[in-house]
CSV table of C-alpha atoms in Angstrom, one decimal:
chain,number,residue,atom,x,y,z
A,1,UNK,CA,118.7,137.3,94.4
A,2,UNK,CA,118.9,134.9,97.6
A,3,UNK,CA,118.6,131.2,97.1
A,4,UNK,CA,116.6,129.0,94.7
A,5,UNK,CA,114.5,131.5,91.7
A,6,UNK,CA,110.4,130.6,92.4
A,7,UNK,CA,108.6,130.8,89.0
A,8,UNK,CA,107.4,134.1,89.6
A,9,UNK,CA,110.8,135.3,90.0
A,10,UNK,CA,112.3,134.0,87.1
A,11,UNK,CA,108.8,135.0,84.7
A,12,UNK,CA,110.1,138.7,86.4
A,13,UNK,CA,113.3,138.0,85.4
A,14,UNK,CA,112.1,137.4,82.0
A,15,UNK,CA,109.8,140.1,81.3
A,16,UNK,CA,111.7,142.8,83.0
A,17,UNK,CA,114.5,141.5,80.5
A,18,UNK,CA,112.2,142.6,77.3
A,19,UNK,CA,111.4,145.7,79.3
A,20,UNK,CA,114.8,146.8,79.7
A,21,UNK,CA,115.4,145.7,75.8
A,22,UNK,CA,113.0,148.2,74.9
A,23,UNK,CA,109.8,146.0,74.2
A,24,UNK,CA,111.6,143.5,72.2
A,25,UNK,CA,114.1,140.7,72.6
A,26,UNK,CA,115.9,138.0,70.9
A,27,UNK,CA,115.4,134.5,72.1
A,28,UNK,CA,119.0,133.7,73.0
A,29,UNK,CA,119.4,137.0,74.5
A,30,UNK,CA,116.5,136.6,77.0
A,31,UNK,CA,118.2,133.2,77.7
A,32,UNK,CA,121.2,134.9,78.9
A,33,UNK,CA,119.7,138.1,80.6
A,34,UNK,CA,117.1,135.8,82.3
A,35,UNK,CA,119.9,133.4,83.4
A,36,UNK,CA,118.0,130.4,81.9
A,37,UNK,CA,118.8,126.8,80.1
A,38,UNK,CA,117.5,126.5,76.6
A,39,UNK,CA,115.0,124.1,78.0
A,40,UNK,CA,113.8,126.0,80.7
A,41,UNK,CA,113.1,129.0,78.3
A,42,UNK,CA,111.2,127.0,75.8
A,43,UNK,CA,108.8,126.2,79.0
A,44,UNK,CA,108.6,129.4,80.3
A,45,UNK,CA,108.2,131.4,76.6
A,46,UNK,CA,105.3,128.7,76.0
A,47,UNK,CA,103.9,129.8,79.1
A,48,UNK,CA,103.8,133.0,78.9
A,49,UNK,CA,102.7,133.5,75.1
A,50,UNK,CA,99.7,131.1,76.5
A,51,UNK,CA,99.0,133.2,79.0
A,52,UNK,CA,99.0,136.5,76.5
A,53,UNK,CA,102.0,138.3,78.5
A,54,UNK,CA,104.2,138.4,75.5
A,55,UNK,CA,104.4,137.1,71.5
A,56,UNK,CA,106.3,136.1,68.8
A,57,UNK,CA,107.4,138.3,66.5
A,58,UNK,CA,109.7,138.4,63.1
A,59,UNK,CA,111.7,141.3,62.2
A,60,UNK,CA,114.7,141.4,59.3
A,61,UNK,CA,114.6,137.5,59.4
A,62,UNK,CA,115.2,137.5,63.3
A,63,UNK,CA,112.9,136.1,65.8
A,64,UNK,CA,112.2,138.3,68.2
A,65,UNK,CA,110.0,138.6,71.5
A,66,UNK,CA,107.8,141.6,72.2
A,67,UNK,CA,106.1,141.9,75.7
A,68,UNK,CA,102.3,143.3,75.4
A,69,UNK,CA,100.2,145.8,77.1
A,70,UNK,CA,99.1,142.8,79.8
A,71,UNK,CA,102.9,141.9,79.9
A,72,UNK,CA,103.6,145.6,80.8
A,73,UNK,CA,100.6,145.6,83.6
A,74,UNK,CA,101.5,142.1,85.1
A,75,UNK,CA,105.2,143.7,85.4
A,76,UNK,CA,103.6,147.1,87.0
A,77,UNK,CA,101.8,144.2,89.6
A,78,UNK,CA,104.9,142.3,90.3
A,79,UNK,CA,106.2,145.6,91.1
A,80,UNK,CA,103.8,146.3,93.5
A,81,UNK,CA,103.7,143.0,95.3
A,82,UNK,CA,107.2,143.4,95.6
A,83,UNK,CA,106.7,147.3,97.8
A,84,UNK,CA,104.2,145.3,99.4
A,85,UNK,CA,105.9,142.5,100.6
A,86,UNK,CA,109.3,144.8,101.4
A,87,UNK,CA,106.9,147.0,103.7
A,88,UNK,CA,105.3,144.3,105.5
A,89,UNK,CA,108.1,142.6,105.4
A,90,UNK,CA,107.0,139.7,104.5
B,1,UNK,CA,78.7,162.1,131.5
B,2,UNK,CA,78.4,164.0,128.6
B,3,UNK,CA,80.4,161.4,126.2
B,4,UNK,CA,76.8,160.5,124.7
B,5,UNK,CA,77.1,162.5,122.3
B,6,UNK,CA,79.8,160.6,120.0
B,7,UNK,CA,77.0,157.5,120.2
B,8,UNK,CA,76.7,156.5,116.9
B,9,UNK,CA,80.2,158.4,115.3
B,10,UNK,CA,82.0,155.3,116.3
B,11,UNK,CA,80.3,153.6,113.6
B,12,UNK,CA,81.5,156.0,111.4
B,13,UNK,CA,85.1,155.5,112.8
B,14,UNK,CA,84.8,151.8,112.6
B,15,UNK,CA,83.4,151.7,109.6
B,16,UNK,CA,86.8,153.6,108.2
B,17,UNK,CA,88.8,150.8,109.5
B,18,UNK,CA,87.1,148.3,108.1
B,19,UNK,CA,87.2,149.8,104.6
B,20,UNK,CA,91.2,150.0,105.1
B,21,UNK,CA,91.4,146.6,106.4
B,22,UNK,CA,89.3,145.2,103.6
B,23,UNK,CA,91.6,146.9,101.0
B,24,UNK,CA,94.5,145.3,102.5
B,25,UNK,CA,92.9,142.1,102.9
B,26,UNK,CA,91.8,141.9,98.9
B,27,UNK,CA,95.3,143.1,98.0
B,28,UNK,CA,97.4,140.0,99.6
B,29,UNK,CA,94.9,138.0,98.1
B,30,UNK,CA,95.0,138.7,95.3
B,31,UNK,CA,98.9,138.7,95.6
B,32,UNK,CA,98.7,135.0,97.7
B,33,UNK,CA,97.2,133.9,94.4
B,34,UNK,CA,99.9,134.8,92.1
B,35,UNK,CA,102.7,134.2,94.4
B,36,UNK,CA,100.7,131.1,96.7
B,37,UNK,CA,103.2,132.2,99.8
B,38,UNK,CA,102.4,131.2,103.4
B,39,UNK,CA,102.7,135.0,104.6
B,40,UNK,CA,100.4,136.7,101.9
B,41,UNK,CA,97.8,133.8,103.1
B,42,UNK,CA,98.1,134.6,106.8
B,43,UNK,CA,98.4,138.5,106.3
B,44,UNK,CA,95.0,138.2,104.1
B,45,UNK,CA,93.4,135.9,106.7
B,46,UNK,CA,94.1,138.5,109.7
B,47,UNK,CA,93.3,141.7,108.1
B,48,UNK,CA,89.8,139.9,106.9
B,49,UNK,CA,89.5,139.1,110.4
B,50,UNK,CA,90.3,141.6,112.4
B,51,UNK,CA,87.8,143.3,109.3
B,52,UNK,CA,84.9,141.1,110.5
B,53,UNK,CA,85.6,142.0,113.7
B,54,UNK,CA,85.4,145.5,113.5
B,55,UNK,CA,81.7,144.4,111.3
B,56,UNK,CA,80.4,142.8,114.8
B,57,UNK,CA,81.7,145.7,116.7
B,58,UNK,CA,79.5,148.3,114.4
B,59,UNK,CA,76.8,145.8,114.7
B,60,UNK,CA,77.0,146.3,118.4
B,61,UNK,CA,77.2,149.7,118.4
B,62,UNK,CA,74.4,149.9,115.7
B,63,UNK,CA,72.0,147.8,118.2
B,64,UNK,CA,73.1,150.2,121.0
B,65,UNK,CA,72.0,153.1,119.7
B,66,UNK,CA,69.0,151.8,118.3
B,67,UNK,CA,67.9,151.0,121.6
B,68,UNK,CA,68.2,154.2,123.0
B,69,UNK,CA,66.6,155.7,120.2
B,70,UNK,CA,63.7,153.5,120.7
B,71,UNK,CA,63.3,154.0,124.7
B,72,UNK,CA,63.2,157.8,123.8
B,73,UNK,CA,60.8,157.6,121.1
B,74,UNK,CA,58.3,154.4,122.4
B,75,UNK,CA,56.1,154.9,124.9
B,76,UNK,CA,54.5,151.7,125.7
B,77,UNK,CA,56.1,150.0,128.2
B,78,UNK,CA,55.5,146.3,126.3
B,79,UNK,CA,57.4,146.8,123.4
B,80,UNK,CA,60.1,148.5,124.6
B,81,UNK,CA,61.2,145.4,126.6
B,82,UNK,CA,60.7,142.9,123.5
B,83,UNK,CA,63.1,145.5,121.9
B,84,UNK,CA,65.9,144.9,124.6
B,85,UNK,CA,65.2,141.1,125.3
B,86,UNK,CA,65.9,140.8,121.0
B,87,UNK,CA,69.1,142.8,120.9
B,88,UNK,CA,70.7,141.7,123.8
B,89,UNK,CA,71.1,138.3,122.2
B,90,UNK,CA,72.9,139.9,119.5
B,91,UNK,CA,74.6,142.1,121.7
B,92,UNK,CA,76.3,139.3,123.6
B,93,UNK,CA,77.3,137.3,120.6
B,94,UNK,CA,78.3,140.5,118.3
B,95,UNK,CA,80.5,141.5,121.5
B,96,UNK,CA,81.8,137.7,121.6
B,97,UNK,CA,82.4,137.5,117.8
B,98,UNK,CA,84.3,140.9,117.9
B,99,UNK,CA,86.8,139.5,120.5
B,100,UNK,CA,87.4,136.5,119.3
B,101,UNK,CA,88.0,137.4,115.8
B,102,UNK,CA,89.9,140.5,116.9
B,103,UNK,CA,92.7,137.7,118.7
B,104,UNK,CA,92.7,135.4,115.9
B,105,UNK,CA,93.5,138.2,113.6
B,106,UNK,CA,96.5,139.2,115.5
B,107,UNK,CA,97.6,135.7,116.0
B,108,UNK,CA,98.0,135.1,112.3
B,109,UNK,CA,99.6,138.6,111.3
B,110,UNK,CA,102.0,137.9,114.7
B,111,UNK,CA,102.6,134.3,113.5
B,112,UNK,CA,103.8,135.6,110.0
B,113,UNK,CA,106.9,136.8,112.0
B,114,UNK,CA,107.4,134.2,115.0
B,115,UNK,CA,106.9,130.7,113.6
B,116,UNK,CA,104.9,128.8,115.9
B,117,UNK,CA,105.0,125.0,116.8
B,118,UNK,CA,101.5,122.8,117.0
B,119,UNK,CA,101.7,122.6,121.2
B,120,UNK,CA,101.9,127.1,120.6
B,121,UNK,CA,99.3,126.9,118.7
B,122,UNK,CA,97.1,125.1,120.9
B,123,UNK,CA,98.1,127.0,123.8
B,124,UNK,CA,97.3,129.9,122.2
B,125,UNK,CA,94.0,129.1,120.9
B,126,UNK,CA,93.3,128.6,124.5
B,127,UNK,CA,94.2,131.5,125.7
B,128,UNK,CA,92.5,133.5,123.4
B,129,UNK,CA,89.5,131.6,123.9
B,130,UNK,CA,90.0,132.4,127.3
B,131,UNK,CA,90.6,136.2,126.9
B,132,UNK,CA,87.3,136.0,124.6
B,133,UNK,CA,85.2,134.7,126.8
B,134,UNK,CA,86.2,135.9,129.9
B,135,UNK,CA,86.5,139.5,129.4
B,136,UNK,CA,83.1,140.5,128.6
B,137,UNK,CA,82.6,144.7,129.5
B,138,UNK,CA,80.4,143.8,132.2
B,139,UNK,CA,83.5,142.0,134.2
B,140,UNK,CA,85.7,143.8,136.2
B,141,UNK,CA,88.6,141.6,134.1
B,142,UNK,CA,87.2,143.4,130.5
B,143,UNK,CA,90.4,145.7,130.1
B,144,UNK,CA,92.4,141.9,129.9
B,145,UNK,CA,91.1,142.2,126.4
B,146,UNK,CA,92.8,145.0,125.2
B,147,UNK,CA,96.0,144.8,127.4
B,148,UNK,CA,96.5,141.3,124.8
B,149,UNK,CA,95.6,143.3,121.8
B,150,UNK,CA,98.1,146.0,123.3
B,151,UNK,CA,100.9,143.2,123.6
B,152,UNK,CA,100.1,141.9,120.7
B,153,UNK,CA,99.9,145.0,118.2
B,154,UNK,CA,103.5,146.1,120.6
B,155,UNK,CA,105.6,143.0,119.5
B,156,UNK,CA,104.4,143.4,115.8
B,157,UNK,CA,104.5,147.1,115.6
B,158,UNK,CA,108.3,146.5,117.2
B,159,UNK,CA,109.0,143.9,114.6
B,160,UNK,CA,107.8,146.5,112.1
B,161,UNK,CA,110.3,148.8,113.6
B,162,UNK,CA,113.2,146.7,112.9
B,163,UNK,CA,112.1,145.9,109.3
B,164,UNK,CA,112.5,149.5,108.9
B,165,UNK,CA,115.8,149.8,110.8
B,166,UNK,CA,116.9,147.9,108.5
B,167,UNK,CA,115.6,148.8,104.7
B,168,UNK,CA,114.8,153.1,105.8
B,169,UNK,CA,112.5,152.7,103.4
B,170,UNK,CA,109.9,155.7,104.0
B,171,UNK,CA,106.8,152.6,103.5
B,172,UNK,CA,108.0,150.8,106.2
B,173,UNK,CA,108.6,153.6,108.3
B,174,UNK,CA,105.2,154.4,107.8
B,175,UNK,CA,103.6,151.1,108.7
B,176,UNK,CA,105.6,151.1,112.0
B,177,UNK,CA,104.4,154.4,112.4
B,178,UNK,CA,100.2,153.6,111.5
B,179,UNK,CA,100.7,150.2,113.7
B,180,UNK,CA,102.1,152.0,116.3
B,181,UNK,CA,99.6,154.8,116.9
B,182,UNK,CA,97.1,151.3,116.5
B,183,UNK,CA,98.6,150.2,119.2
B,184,UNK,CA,97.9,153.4,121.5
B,185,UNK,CA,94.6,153.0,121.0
B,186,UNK,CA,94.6,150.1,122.6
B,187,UNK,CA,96.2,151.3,125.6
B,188,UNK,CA,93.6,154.1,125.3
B,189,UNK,CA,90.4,151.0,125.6
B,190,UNK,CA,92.1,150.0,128.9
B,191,UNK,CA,91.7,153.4,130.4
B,192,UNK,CA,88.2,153.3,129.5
B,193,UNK,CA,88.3,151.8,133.5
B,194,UNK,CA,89.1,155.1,134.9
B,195,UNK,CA,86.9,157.4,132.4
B,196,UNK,CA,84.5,156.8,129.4
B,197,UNK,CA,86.5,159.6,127.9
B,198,UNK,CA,89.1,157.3,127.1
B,199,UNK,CA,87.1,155.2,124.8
B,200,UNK,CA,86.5,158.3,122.9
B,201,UNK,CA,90.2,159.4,122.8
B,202,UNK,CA,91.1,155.5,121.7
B,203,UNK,CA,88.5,155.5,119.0
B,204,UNK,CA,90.1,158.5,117.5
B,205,UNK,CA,93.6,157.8,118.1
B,206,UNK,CA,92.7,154.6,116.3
B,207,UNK,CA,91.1,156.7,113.1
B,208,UNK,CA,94.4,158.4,112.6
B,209,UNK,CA,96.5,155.1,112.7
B,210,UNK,CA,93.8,153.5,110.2
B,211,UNK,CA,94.1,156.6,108.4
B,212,UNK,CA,97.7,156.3,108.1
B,213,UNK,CA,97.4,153.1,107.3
B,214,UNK,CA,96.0,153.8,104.2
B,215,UNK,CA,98.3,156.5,103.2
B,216,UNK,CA,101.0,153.9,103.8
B,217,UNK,CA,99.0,151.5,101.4
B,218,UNK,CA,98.2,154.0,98.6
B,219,UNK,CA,102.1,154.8,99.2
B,220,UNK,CA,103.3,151.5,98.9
B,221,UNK,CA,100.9,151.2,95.6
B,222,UNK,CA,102.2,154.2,94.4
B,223,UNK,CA,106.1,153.4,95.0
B,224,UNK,CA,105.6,150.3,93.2
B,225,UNK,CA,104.4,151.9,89.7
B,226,UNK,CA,107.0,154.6,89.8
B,227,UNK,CA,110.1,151.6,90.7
B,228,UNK,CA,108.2,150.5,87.4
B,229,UNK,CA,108.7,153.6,85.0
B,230,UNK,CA,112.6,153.9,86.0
C-alpha cells in the first residue's frame, strides 16, 4: 500500500487478516499479518471488540480472535468502497 | 411541430436520473462517513446537486404541462390567466435553480480531479453565476448553458477515460462510457436551436447514459462482494 496506513486501512488490514485465518486468529499473529506494534494492536483490538466487529475467544488455552457476522459485512462494505473509489477514481 | 407529444415523458426520463443520482449520492455518503475523505464529500455534494437540479427541472416541466392542460380544459378567460401569472413565478425560479445547481454540481465532481486555488474558485463561482443567470431559454445566449455543461461533463468524462487507461478495469470503462453518452446529450440541448427535435433526442440519449450509469453502479456493488468471497 502507498504511503502512511489511515485507520480504516489498517482496521482492513486487520480483519481481512482473521478472514484469510479462517474466522480466527491469534493475537500475535494478527500483530504480524496486520504489520502492527503491540501497542497499536491493543488500541485497535479494543476498538473493534467495542464496536462488535470481532471478540475474544479461548480455545485449547490459547487466545484467539474470531471476526463476527458484522465484522464479515463491514469487510464486504470496505470492499465495496474500495470498487467504488477505484472506478471513480477517487 | 409535432414534438408535443413527449410533453410530460421528460418527467418520466428526469425522474430516472434523479433516482440514479440519488443512489450515488447516499452511497459516498455513506462511504464519506466511514472513510471522512475530501473526494467522497465533494462526489456526494455534486451528485445531490446535480439531483436537486434535475427536481427543479421536473418541477418545471410539471408546471408546463399543467398549464396546457388547464388552457385546454378551462374555459373562463379569468382563471386561466391567474393560472399563468402563479406558475410563471415558479417557472422562472425552478428554471434558475435548475441551472445553477446543475454548474455547481459539476464544479465539485470537476474539482475532485483538478485541485482548485481560492482566486479559481471565486472566478468560477462568477462565471457560473453568470452562465446561470444569463442564459435563460428565452435569450438567444440559452445554448451557453449547455455548451459549459458540455465542457464540463467532456474534461471529466476524459479524465474518466484515463483512469481507465490506466486500471482496464471493465467499472471504469463503464463510467467513461455512461459519462460520455452524458455528455452527448448535452451537445444534443445545444441543437435544440436549430430543431425542438433535438431536445427530444438529448433527453433520451441522456436516459441511456443514466441508465448505464446505474448498470455501472450495481456493477461496481456487485464486483466488490465477489473481490470479497475470493
Amino acid at each position: 500500500m502507498d504511503g502512511k496506513r489511515t485507520k480504516i486501512d489498517i482496521i482492513e488490514d486487520m480483519l481481512s487478516s482473521i478472514i484469510n485465518k479462517g474466522g480466527h486468529i491469534k493475537p500475535t499473529h494478527l500483530m504480524y499479518k496486520s504489520n502492527m506494534s503491540h501497542g497499536q494492536m491493543k488500541t485497535y483490538l479494543e476498538d473493534l471488540i467495542n464496536k462488535d466487529l470481532v471478540k475474544k475467544s479461548k480455545k485449547d488455552d490459547y487466545d484467539y480472535i474470531l471476526i463476527t457476522d458484522k465484522g464479515y459485512e463491514f469487510v464486504q462494505k470496505l470492499k465495496q468502497m474500495r470498487e467504488f473509489e477505484k472506478a471513480f477514481g477517487l | 411541430m409535432a414534438w408535443e407529444w413527449f410533453f410530460g415523458k421528460d418527467i418520466f426520463i428526469d425522474s430516472i436520473s434523479l433516482v440514479v443520482l440519488l443512489l450515488i449520492a447516499f452511497f459516498a455518503t455513506k462511504y464519506y462517513f466511514v472513510k471522512k475523505s475530501r473526494n467522497y464529500l465533494f462526489l456526494a455534494l455534486s451528485f445531490y446537486s446535480i439531483a436537486l437540479a434535475f427536481l427543479c427541472k421536473i418541477l418545471i416541466t410539471f408546471t408546463i404541462n399543467y398549464r396546457i392542460l388547464h388552457r385546454e380544459v378551462i374555459s373562463s378567460m379569468q382563471y386561466t390567466t391567474t393560472i399563468v401569472q402563479s406558475s410563471e413565478i415558479l417557472l422562472i425560479s425552478g428554471d434558475l435553480f435548475y441551472r445553477l445547481f446543475t454548474l455547481i454540481g459539476l464544479f465539485l465532481l470537476y474539482s475532485i480531479y483538478e485541485r482548485q486555488s481560492k482566486a479559481n474558485i471565486i472566478l468560477m463561482t462568477y462565471l457560473l453565476a453568470l452562465s446561470a443567470l444569463f442564459t435563460k431559454d428565452q435569450y438567444p445566449l440559452y445554448y451557453l448553458f449547455y455548451l459549459t455543461t458540455f465542457l464540463f461533463l467532456g474534461i471529466i468524462t476524459h479524465r474518466y477515460y484515463q483512469n481507465y487507461k490506466e486500471n482496464r478495469e471493465t467499472t471504469t470503462g463503464m463510467l467513461a462510457a455512461s459519462f460520455c453518452i452524458i455528455t452527448l446529450s448535452q451537445l444534443l440541448f445545444v441543437l435544440k436551436v436549430i430543431t425542438k427535435s433535438f431536445y427530444f433526442a438529448g433527453e433520451i440519449v441522456q436516459l441511456i447514459g443514466y441508465i448505464s450509469l446505474l448498470a455501472t453502479f450495481i456493477m461496481v456493488l456487485k464486483h466488490g462482494r465477489k473481490k470479497n468471497k475470493n
